[in-house]
mmCIF file of C-alpha atoms (C1' of nucleotides) in Angstrom:
data_model
loop_
_atom_site.group_PDB
_atom_site.id
_atom_site.type_symbol
_atom_site.label_atom_id
_atom_site.label_comp_id
_atom_site.label_asym_id
_atom_site.label_seq_id
_atom_site.Cartn_x
_atom_site.Cartn_y
_atom_site.Cartn_z
ATOM 1 C CA MET A 126 -40.881 -18.395 -27.392
ATOM 2 C CA ALA A 127 -39.511 -21.422 -25.578
ATOM 3 C CA TYR A 128 -38.405 -24.880 -26.645
ATOM 4 C CA TRP A 129 -39.006 -28.259 -25.059
ATOM 5 C CA LEU A 130 -38.140 -31.895 -25.468
ATOM 6 C CA MET A 131 -41.017 -34.298 -24.860
ATOM 7 C CA LYS A 132 -40.437 -38.019 -24.494
ATOM 8 C CA SER A 133 -42.942 -40.546 -25.681
ATOM 9 C CA GLU A 134 -42.780 -44.296 -25.925
ATOM 10 C CA PRO A 135 -43.613 -44.998 -29.571
ATOM 11 C CA ALA A 136 -45.462 -48.153 -28.537
ATOM 12 C CA GLU A 137 -47.865 -45.818 -26.749
ATOM 13 C CA GLU A 138 -47.794 -42.755 -28.940
ATOM 14 C CA SER A 139 -45.378 -42.308 -31.805
ATOM 15 C CA ILE A 140 -44.701 -39.523 -34.261
ATOM 16 C CA ASP A 141 -46.801 -41.514 -36.759
ATOM 17 C CA ASP A 142 -49.728 -41.523 -34.343
ATOM 18 C CA LEU A 143 -49.432 -37.755 -34.128
ATOM 19 C CA ALA A 144 -49.282 -37.504 -37.932
ATOM 20 C CA ALA A 145 -52.412 -39.658 -38.225
ATOM 21 C CA ALA A 146 -54.427 -37.760 -35.619
ATOM 22 C CA PRO A 147 -57.191 -35.323 -36.570
ATOM 23 C CA ARG A 148 -55.556 -31.963 -37.401
ATOM 24 C CA GLN A 149 -52.302 -33.798 -36.544
ATOM 25 C CA THR A 150 -52.924 -32.753 -32.972
ATOM 26 C CA LEU A 151 -53.064 -34.784 -29.762
ATOM 27 C CA PRO A 152 -53.434 -33.953 -26.083
ATOM 28 C CA TRP A 153 -50.290 -34.859 -24.172
ATOM 29 C CA THR A 154 -51.478 -37.278 -21.512
ATOM 30 C CA GLY A 155 -49.979 -39.564 -18.917
ATOM 31 C CA VAL A 156 -47.455 -37.219 -17.331
ATOM 32 C CA ARG A 157 -47.395 -38.203 -13.649
ATOM 33 C CA ASN A 158 -44.358 -36.324 -12.482
ATOM 34 C CA TYR A 159 -44.810 -32.979 -10.768
ATOM 35 C CA GLN A 160 -41.796 -31.296 -12.308
ATOM 36 C CA ALA A 161 -42.871 -32.235 -15.821
ATOM 37 C CA ARG A 162 -46.451 -31.224 -15.053
ATOM 38 C CA ASN A 163 -45.311 -27.868 -13.756
ATOM 39 C CA PHE A 164 -43.405 -27.145 -16.950
ATOM 40 C CA MET A 165 -46.580 -27.669 -18.971
ATOM 41 C CA ARG A 166 -48.882 -25.919 -16.543
ATOM 42 C CA ASP A 167 -46.722 -22.928 -15.703
ATOM 43 C CA GLN A 168 -44.325 -22.389 -18.563
ATOM 44 C CA PHE A 169 -45.719 -23.788 -21.799
ATOM 45 C CA ALA A 170 -47.121 -21.242 -24.224
ATOM 46 C CA VAL A 171 -48.894 -21.577 -27.542
ATOM 47 C CA GLY A 172 -46.294 -21.572 -30.298
ATOM 48 C CA ASP A 173 -43.491 -23.129 -28.255
ATOM 49 C CA GLY A 174 -41.299 -25.562 -30.193
ATOM 50 C CA VAL A 175 -41.177 -29.253 -29.312
ATOM 51 C CA LEU A 176 -38.614 -31.936 -30.051
ATOM 52 C CA PHE A 177 -40.631 -35.158 -30.194
ATOM 53 C CA TYR A 178 -38.436 -37.873 -28.691
ATOM 54 C CA HIS A 179 -38.963 -41.622 -28.874
ATOM 55 C CA SER A 180 -37.870 -43.432 -25.705
ATOM 56 C CA SER A 181 -37.842 -47.043 -24.466
ATOM 57 C CA CYS A 182 -37.644 -48.435 -27.974
ATOM 58 C CA PRO A 183 -35.073 -50.052 -30.280
ATOM 59 C CA GLU A 184 -33.947 -46.705 -31.687
ATOM 60 C CA PRO A 185 -34.295 -43.921 -29.146
ATOM 61 C CA GLY A 186 -33.938 -40.405 -30.525
ATOM 62 C CA ILE A 187 -35.657 -37.356 -31.971
ATOM 63 C CA ALA A 188 -38.375 -38.431 -34.379
ATOM 64 C CA GLY A 189 -39.941 -35.124 -35.329
ATOM 65 C CA LEU A 190 -40.812 -31.527 -34.595
ATOM 66 C CA ALA A 191 -44.049 -30.322 -33.088
ATOM 67 C CA GLU A 192 -45.549 -27.203 -31.607
ATOM 68 C CA VAL A 193 -47.627 -26.386 -28.580
ATOM 69 C CA VAL A 194 -51.140 -25.378 -29.663
ATOM 70 C CA SER A 195 -52.947 -24.984 -26.337
ATOM 71 C CA THR A 196 -52.299 -23.942 -22.806
ATOM 72 C CA ALA A 197 -52.462 -26.624 -20.118
ATOM 73 C CA HIS A 198 -55.801 -28.274 -19.393
ATOM 74 C CA PRO A 199 -56.693 -31.218 -17.137
ATOM 75 C CA ASP A 200 -55.433 -34.577 -18.421
ATOM 76 C CA GLU A 201 -58.620 -36.598 -18.988
ATOM 77 C CA THR A 202 -56.912 -39.923 -18.295
ATOM 78 C CA GLN A 203 -56.690 -39.105 -14.577
ATOM 79 C CA PHE A 204 -60.492 -39.379 -14.341
ATOM 80 C CA ASP A 205 -60.746 -42.599 -16.354
ATOM 81 C CA LYS A 206 -60.948 -45.624 -14.074
ATOM 82 C CA LYS A 207 -59.997 -47.892 -16.950
ATOM 83 C CA SER A 208 -56.848 -45.962 -17.780
ATOM 84 C CA LYS A 209 -53.515 -46.949 -16.348
ATOM 85 C CA TYR A 210 -53.082 -43.245 -15.665
ATOM 86 C CA HIS A 211 -56.163 -43.122 -13.462
ATOM 87 C CA ASP A 212 -55.598 -41.189 -10.252
ATOM 88 C CA ALA A 213 -58.138 -41.820 -7.512
ATOM 89 C CA ALA A 214 -57.045 -38.679 -5.686
ATOM 90 C CA ALA A 215 -57.861 -36.390 -8.615
ATOM 91 C CA THR A 216 -61.275 -34.766 -9.029
ATOM 92 C CA ARG A 217 -62.848 -32.591 -11.708
ATOM 93 C CA ALA A 218 -62.974 -29.775 -9.183
ATOM 94 C CA GLU A 219 -59.362 -30.299 -8.241
ATOM 95 C CA PRO A 220 -57.463 -31.980 -11.049
ATOM 96 C CA ARG A 221 -53.944 -33.027 -10.254
ATOM 97 C CA TRP A 222 -52.544 -33.625 -13.757
ATOM 98 C CA PHE A 223 -52.424 -31.347 -16.755
ATOM 99 C CA GLY A 224 -51.345 -31.516 -20.352
ATOM 100 C CA VAL A 225 -51.143 -29.347 -23.445
ATOM 101 C CA ASP A 226 -52.203 -30.075 -27.010
ATOM 102 C CA VAL A 227 -49.343 -30.753 -29.385
ATOM 103 C CA LYS A 228 -49.466 -30.459 -33.179
ATOM 104 C CA LEU A 229 -47.098 -32.030 -35.658
ATOM 105 C CA VAL A 230 -44.823 -29.692 -37.567
ATOM 106 C CA ARG A 231 -42.972 -32.412 -39.431
ATOM 107 C CA LYS A 232 -41.741 -35.911 -39.007
ATOM 108 C CA THR A 233 -37.968 -36.080 -39.422
ATOM 109 C CA LYS A 234 -35.463 -38.741 -40.170
ATOM 110 C CA LEU A 235 -34.697 -40.256 -36.766
ATOM 111 C CA LEU A 236 -31.863 -38.422 -35.046
ATOM 112 C CA PRO A 237 -30.489 -41.108 -32.735
ATOM 113 C CA LEU A 238 -29.565 -40.571 -29.123
ATOM 114 C CA ALA A 239 -26.010 -41.651 -29.976
ATOM 115 C CA ALA A 240 -25.744 -38.797 -32.511
ATOM 116 C CA LEU A 241 -26.949 -36.307 -29.903
ATOM 117 C CA ARG A 242 -24.336 -37.596 -27.482
ATOM 118 C CA ALA A 243 -21.638 -37.281 -30.128
ATOM 119 C CA GLU A 244 -22.349 -33.570 -30.711
ATOM 120 C CA PRO A 245 -20.127 -31.420 -28.457
ATOM 121 C CA LYS A 246 -22.531 -28.464 -28.696
ATOM 122 C CA LEU A 247 -25.149 -30.578 -26.921
ATOM 123 C CA ALA A 248 -22.877 -31.650 -24.075
ATOM 124 C CA THR A 249 -24.988 -29.841 -21.493
ATOM 125 C CA MET A 250 -28.383 -30.716 -22.939
ATOM 126 C CA ARG A 251 -30.705 -31.851 -20.156
ATOM 127 C CA ILE A 252 -31.825 -35.087 -21.780
ATOM 128 C CA LEU A 253 -28.213 -36.229 -22.092
ATOM 129 C CA GLN A 254 -27.266 -35.720 -18.471
ATOM 130 C CA ARG A 255 -26.582 -38.765 -16.379
ATOM 131 C CA GLY A 256 -29.584 -39.954 -14.483
ATOM 132 C CA ASN A 257 -32.047 -37.708 -16.241
ATOM 133 C CA ARG A 258 -35.488 -39.282 -16.250
ATOM 134 C CA LEU A 259 -37.733 -36.274 -16.729
ATOM 135 C CA SER A 260 -40.133 -36.816 -19.598
ATOM 136 C CA ILE A 261 -40.333 -33.094 -20.346
ATOM 137 C CA THR A 262 -37.242 -30.906 -20.319
ATOM 138 C CA PRO A 263 -36.443 -27.364 -21.438
ATOM 139 C CA VAL A 264 -34.279 -26.948 -24.529
ATOM 140 C CA THR A 265 -32.167 -23.813 -24.908
ATOM 141 C CA PRO A 266 -32.354 -21.749 -28.124
ATOM 142 C CA ALA A 267 -28.747 -22.757 -28.888
ATOM 143 C CA GLU A 268 -29.582 -26.461 -28.454
ATOM 144 C CA TRP A 269 -32.684 -26.069 -30.616
ATOM 145 C CA LYS A 270 -30.620 -24.434 -33.354
ATOM 146 C CA THR A 271 -27.999 -27.174 -33.176
ATOM 147 C CA VAL A 272 -30.586 -29.953 -33.365
ATOM 148 C CA LEU A 273 -32.296 -28.325 -36.354
ATOM 149 C CA ALA A 274 -28.945 -28.028 -38.112
ATOM 150 C CA MET A 275 -28.274 -31.720 -37.441
ATOM 151 C CA LEU A 276 -31.692 -32.613 -38.829
ATOM 152 C CA SER A 277 -31.199 -30.665 -42.028
ATOM 153 C CA ALA A 278 -27.688 -32.051 -42.480
ATOM 154 C CA ALA A 279 -28.900 -35.632 -42.169
ATOM 155 C "C1'" DG B 784 -32.681 -58.642 -17.685
ATOM 156 C "C1'" DC B 785 -29.482 -55.462 -15.509
ATOM 157 C "C1'" DC B 786 -28.612 -51.463 -13.147
ATOM 158 C "C1'" DA B 787 -28.025 -46.436 -12.118
ATOM 159 C "C1'" DA B 788 -30.589 -42.750 -10.700
ATOM 160 C "C1'" DC B 789 -34.238 -40.561 -8.784
ATOM 161 C "C1'" DG B 790 -39.210 -40.008 -6.983
ATOM 162 C "C1'" DT B 791 -42.663 -41.517 -3.704
ATOM 163 C "C1'" DT B 792 -44.388 -43.710 0.298
ATOM 164 C "C1'" DG B 793 -45.042 -44.553 4.941
ATOM 165 C "C1'" DG B 794 -43.413 -45.809 9.638
ATOM 166 C "C1'" DC B 795 -41.544 -43.584 13.369
ATOM 167 C "C1'" DG C 1377 -39.225 -34.177 9.225
ATOM 168 C "C1'" DC C 1378 -36.168 -38.163 8.538
ATOM 169 C "C1'" DC C 1379 -34.943 -41.905 5.864
ATOM 170 C "C1'" DA C 1380 -35.252 -46.758 4.420
ATOM 171 C "C1'" DA C 1381 -37.768 -49.383 1.301
ATOM 172 C "C1'" DC C 1382 -39.830 -49.679 -2.775
ATOM 173 C "C1'" DG C 1383 -41.233 -48.365 -7.558
ATOM 174 C "C1'" DT C 1384 -40.215 -46.350 -12.049
ATOM 175 C "C1'" DT C 1385 -37.508 -44.792 -15.919
ATOM 176 C "C1'" DG C 1386 -34.846 -45.820 -19.688
ATOM 177 C "C1'" DG C 1387 -30.480 -46.978 -21.953
ATOM 178 C "C1'" DC C 1388 -27.815 -50.831 -22.786
#
DNA sequence: GCCAACGTTGGC
DNA sequence: GCCAACGTTGGC
């Protein structure tokens, strides 16, 4: 079982949107970075743990826990001409972008980015490294454990 | 709005 | 294949 951090802009899709979705499950769409796509396509497995992270917002940080409930399938938005994620080079026969379905485990009290940065045990966490822009990053079991402890202490 | 960092594009 | 220019991300 692996762990991941997935960034979402709450203005687009927040933890509350996930909570309000049917079966509290949503397909993860809009990833247009090959490295992030490859994580989902090649490494994600059903049951993997997800830290749901809010980015580009007044209070960036971890907003909840989720789990992966499907393997990767084509991201429908690439075929939608009206979507800002439309990709003219993608076809049904040869999709370029993939996503998994993600289900809410629980919304948490927001764990702010500043608190993550202040925790020495998370010093090497991928999301906290200078210049990191990847929207999907692996989380080590030790980091996962530390974050869960911080959430239950809050 | 600024800016650091990194990815992508396209001319050669 | 190189690399400069440009675009995007995302915290502040």
